[in-house]
PDB file of C-alpha atoms in Angstrom:
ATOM      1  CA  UNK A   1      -8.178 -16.570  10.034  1.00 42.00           C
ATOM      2  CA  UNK A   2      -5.476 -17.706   7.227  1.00 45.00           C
ATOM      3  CA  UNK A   3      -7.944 -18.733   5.012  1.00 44.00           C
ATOM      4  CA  UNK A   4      -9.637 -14.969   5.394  1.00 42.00           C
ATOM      5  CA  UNK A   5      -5.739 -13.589   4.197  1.00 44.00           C
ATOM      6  CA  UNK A   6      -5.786 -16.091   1.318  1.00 56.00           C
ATOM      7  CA  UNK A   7      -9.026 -14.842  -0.353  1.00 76.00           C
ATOM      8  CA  UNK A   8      -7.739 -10.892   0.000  1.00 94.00           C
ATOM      9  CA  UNK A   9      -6.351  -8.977  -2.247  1.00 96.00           C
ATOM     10  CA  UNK A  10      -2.764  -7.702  -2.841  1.00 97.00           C
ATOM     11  CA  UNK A  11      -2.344  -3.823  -4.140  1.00 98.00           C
ATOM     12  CA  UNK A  12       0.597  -2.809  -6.165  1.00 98.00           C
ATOM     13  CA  UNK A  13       1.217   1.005  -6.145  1.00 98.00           C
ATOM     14  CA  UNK A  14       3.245   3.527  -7.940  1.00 98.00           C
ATOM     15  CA  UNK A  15       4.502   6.115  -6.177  1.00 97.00           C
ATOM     16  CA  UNK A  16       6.987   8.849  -6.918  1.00 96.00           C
ATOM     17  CA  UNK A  17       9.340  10.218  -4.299  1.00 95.00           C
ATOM     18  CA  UNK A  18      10.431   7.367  -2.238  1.00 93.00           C
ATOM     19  CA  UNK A  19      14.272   7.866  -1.887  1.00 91.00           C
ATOM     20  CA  UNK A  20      15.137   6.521   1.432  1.00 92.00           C
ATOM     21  CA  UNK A  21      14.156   3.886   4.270  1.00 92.00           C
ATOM     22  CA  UNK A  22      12.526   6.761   6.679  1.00 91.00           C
ATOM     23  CA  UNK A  23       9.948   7.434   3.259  1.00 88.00           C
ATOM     24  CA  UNK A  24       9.621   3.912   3.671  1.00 91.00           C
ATOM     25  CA  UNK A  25       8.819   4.098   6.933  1.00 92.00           C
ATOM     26  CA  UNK A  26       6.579   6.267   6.893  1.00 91.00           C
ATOM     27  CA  UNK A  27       4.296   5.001   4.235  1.00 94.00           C
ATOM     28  CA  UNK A  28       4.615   1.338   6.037  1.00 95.00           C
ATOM     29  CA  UNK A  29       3.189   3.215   9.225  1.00 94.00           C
ATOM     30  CA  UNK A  30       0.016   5.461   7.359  1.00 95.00           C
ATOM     31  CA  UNK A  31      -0.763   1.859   5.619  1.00 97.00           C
ATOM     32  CA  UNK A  32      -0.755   0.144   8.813  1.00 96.00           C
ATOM     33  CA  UNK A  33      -3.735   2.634  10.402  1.00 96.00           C
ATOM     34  CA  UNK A  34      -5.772   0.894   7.556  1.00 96.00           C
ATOM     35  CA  UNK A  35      -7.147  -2.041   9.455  1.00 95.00           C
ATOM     36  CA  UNK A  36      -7.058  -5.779   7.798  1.00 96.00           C
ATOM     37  CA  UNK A  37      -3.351  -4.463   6.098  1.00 97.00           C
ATOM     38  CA  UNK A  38      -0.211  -6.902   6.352  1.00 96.00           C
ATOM     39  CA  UNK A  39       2.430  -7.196   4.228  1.00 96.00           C
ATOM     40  CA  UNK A  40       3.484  -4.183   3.166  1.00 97.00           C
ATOM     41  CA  UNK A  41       6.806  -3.670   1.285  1.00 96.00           C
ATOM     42  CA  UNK A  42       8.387  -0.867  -0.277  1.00 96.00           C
ATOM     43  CA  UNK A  43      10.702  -1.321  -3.227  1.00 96.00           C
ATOM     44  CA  UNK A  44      12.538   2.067  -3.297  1.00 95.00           C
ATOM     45  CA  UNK A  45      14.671   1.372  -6.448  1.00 95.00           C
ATOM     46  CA  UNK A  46      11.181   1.011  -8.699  1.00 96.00           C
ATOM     47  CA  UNK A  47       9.136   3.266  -6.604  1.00 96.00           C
ATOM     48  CA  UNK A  48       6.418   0.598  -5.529  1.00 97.00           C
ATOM     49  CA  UNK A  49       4.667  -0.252  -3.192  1.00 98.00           C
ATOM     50  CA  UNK A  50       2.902  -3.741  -2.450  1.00 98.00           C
ATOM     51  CA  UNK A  51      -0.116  -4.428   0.346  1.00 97.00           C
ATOM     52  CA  UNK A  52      -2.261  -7.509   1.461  1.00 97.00           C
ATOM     53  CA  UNK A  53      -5.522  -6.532   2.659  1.00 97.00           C
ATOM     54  CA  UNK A  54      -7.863  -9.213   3.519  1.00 95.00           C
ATOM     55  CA  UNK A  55     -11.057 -10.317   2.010  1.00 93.00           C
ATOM     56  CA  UNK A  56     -13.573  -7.352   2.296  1.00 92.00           C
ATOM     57  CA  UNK A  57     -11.343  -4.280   2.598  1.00 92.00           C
ATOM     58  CA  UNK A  58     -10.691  -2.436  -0.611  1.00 94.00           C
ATOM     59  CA  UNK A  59      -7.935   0.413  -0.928  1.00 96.00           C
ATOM     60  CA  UNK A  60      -9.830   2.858  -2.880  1.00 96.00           C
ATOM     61  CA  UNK A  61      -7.931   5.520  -6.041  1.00 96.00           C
ATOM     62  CA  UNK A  62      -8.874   8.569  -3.725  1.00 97.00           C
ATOM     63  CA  UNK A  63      -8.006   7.453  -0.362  1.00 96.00           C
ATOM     64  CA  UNK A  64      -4.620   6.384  -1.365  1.00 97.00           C
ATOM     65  CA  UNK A  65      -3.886   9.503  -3.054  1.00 97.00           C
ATOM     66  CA  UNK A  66      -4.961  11.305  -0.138  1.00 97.00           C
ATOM     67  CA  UNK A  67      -2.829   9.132   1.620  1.00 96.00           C
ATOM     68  CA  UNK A  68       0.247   9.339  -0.288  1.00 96.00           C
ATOM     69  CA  UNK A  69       0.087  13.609  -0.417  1.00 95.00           C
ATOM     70  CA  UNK A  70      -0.523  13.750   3.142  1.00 93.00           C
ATOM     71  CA  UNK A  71       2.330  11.645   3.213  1.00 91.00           C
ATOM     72  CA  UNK A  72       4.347  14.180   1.123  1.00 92.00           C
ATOM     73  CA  UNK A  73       4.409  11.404  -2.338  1.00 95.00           C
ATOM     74  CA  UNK A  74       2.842  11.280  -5.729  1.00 96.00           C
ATOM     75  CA  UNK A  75       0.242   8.593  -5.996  1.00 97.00           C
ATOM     76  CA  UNK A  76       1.005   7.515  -9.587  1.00 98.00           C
ATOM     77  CA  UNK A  77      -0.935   4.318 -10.237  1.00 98.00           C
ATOM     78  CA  UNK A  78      -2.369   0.807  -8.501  1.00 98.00           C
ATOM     79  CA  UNK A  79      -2.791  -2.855  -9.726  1.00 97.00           C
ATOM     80  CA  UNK A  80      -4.626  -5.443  -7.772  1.00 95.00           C
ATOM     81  CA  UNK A  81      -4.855  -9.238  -8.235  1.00 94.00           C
ATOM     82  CA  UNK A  82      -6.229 -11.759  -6.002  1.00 92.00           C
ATOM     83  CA  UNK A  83      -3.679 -13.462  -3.308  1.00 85.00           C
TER      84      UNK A  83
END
């Protein structure tokens, strides 16, 4: 199974509105519903927000803008590169 989290893929996002560790929290928890997440880390300070997904599960513009509204945040941007 580690060599299936190897060949994922890590998502960087920015995201405006994250001012304290419940909005933190909170986006930790709506990430985790996503199944084949891990990793997830919120920098506060720059407004990012990493996640490992493994390899087949891809964390699409709209659904993570969806997510981040729902979740009361402005989706800004996202990066990916290969873990």
């Amino acid at each position: 199974m580690n060599a299936a989290w190897a060949a994922g893929t890590q998502y960087i996002m920015r995201v405006d509105g994250l001012a304290c560790p419940y909005c933190a929290y909170g986006v930790e928890k709506k990430l985790k519903e996503i199944d084949g997440t891990s990793n997830i880390t919120v920098d506060l300070d720059k407004g990012l927000v990493k996640v490992d997904v493994k390899e087949g599960i891809t964390l699409t513009e709209d659904r993570m803008k969806k997510l981040f509204q729902d979740a009361g945040f402005t989706y800004r941007s996202m990066k990916k590169s290969s873990l």
